[in-house]
Short mmCIF file of C-alpha atoms in Angstrom, two decimals:
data_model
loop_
_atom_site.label_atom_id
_atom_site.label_comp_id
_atom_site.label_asym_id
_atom_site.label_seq_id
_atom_site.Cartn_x
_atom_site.Cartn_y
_atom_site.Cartn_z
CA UNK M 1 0.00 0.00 0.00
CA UNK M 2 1.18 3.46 -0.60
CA UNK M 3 2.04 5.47 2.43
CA UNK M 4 0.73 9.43 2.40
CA UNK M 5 3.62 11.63 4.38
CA UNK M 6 1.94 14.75 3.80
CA UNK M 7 2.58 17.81 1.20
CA UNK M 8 6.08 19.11 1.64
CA UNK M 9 6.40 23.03 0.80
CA UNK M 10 7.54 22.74 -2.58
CA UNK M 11 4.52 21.09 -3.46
CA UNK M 12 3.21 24.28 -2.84
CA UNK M 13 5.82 26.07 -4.93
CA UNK M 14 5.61 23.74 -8.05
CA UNK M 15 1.50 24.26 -7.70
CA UNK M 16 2.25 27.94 -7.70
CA UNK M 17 4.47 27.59 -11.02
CA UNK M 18 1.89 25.70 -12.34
CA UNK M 19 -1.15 28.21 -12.15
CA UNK M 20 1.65 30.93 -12.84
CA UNK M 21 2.03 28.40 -16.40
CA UNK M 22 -1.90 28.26 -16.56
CA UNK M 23 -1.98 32.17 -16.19
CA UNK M 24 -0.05 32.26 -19.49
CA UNK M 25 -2.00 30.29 -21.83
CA UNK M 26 -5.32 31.16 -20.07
CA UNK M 27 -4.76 35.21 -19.29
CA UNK M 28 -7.42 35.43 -17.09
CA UNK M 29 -5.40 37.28 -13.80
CA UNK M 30 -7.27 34.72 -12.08
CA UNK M 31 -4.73 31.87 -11.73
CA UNK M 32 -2.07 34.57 -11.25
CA UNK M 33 -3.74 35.14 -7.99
CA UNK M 34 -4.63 31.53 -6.91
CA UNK M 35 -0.66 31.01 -7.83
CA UNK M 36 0.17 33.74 -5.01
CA UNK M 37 -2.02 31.61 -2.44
CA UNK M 38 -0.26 28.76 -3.10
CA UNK M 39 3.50 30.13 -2.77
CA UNK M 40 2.05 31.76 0.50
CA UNK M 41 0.57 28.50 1.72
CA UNK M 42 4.26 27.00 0.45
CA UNK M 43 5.84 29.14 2.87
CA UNK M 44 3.88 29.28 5.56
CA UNK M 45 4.68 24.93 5.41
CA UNK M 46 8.45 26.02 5.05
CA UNK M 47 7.71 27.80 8.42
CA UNK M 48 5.78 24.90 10.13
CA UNK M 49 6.63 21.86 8.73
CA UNK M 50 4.78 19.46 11.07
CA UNK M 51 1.58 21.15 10.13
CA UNK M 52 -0.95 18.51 8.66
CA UNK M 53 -2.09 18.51 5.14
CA UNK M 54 -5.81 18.89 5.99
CA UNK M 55 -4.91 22.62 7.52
CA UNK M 56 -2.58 23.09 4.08
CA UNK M 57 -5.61 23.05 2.28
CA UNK M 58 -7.67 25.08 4.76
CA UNK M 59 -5.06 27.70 4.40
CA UNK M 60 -4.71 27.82 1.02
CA UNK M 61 -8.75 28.54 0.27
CA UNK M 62 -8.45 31.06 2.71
CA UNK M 63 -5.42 32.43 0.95
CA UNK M 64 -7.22 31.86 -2.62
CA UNK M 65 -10.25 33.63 -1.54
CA UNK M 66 -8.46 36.65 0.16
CA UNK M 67 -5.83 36.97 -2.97
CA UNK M 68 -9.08 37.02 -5.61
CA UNK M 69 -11.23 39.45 -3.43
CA UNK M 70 -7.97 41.73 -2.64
CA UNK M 71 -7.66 41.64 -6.96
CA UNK M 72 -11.54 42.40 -7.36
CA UNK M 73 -11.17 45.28 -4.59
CA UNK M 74 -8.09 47.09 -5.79
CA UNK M 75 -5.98 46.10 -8.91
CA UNK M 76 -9.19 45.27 -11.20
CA UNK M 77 -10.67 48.83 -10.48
CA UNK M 78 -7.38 50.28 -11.51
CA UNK M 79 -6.96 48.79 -14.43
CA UNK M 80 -10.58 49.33 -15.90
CA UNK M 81 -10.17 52.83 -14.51
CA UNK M 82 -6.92 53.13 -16.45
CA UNK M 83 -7.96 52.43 -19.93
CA UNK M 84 -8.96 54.95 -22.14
CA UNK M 85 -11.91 53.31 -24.00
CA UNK M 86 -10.07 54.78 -27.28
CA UNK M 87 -8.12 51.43 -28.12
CA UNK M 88 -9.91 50.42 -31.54
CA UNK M 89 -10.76 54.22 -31.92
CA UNK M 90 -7.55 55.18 -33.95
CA UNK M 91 -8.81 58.72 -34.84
CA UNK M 92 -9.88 59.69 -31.12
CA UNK M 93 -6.47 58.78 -29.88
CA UNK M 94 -5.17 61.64 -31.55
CA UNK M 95 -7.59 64.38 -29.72
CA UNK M 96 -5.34 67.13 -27.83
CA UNK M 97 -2.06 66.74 -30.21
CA UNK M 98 -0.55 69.66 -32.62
CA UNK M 99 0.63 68.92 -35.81
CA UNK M 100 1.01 70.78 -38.90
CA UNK M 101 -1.63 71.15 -42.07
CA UNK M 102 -0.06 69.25 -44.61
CA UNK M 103 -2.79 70.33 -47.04
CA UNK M 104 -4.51 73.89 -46.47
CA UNK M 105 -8.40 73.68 -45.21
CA UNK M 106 -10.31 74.90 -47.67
CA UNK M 107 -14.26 75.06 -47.27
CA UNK M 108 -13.85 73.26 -44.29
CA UNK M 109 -12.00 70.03 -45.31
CA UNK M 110 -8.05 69.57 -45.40
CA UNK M 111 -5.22 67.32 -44.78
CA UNK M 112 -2.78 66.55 -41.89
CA UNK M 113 0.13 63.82 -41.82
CA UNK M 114 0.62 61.79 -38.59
CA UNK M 115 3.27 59.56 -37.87
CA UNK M 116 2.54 57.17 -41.20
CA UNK M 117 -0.79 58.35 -42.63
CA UNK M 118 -2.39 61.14 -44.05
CA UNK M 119 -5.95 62.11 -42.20
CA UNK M 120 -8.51 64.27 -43.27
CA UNK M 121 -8.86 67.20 -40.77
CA UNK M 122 -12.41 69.47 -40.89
CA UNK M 123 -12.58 73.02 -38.97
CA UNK M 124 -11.96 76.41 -40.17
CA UNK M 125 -10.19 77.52 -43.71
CA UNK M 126 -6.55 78.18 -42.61
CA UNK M 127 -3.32 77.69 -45.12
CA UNK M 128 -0.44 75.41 -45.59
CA UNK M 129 1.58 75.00 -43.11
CA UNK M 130 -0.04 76.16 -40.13
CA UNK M 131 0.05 74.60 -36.44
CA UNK M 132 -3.17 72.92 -35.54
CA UNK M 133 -4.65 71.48 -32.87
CA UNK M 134 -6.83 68.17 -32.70
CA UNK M 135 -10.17 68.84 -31.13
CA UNK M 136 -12.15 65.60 -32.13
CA UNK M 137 -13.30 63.26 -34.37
CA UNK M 138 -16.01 61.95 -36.16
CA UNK M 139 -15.50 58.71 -38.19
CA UNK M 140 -12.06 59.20 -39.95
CA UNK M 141 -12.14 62.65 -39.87
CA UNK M 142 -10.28 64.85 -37.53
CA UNK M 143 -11.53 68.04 -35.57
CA UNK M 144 -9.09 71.00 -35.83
CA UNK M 145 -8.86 74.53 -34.68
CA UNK M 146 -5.57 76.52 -34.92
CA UNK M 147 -3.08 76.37 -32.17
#
């Protein structure tokens, strides 16, 4: 019969490289944060190694469960917060930034050139050459004023 000596810490550690592996192919942030549990649980074994495998698992749901709400509570929140809601907007990413008209606006339509492509810019008739300022956009047109 096979004898059961308990989970040793590095148990722990592997399980923890593991759901860190999972994290990778899965990118959920959830594993990531089950993976913390389990290196905590891993060393609190390290610690106390006569501590039975039945409490090993206690500790590491309570470890799971306070590492996933202490994500919910504070880093999710932060990262919604910190996106911009412009990522598949390409022409509202450009609102607030000067460039130059590289075509002069003439009854109300023009052209500007940034970084690889050439926009369409509306606003008021201004020549060649001069500074302006991104307001907006609508579509693939840009919103200018002069700067």
């Amino acid at each position: 019969m096979i004898e059961f000596n308990g989970i040793e810490f590095w148990y722990w550690w592997v399980f923890a490289l593991v759901l860190g592996a999972i994290e990778i192919f899965a990118p959920s942030f959830f594993f990531l944060w089950l993976g913390f549990a389990a290196a905590a649980v891993g060393l609190v074994v390290l610690l106390f190694p006569d501590m039975a495998w039945e409490m090993q698992l206690l500790f590491f749901g309570v470890f799971a469960v306070v590492s996933v709400l202490l994500w919910l509570r504070f880093v999710r929140p932060a990262q919604v917060a910190g996106s911009s809601g412009k990522l598949n907007r390409r022409a509202a990413q450009y609102e607030g930034r000067l460039t130059t008209l590289d075509q002069a606006i003439e009854n109300g339509t023009g052209y500007v050139r940034l970084d690889d492509s050439r926009w369409k810019v509306t606003g008021p008739d201004l020549p060649q050459g001069t500074k302006v300022k991104i307001t907006g956009a609508d579509g693939a047109v840009l919103q200018v004023e002069e700067a």
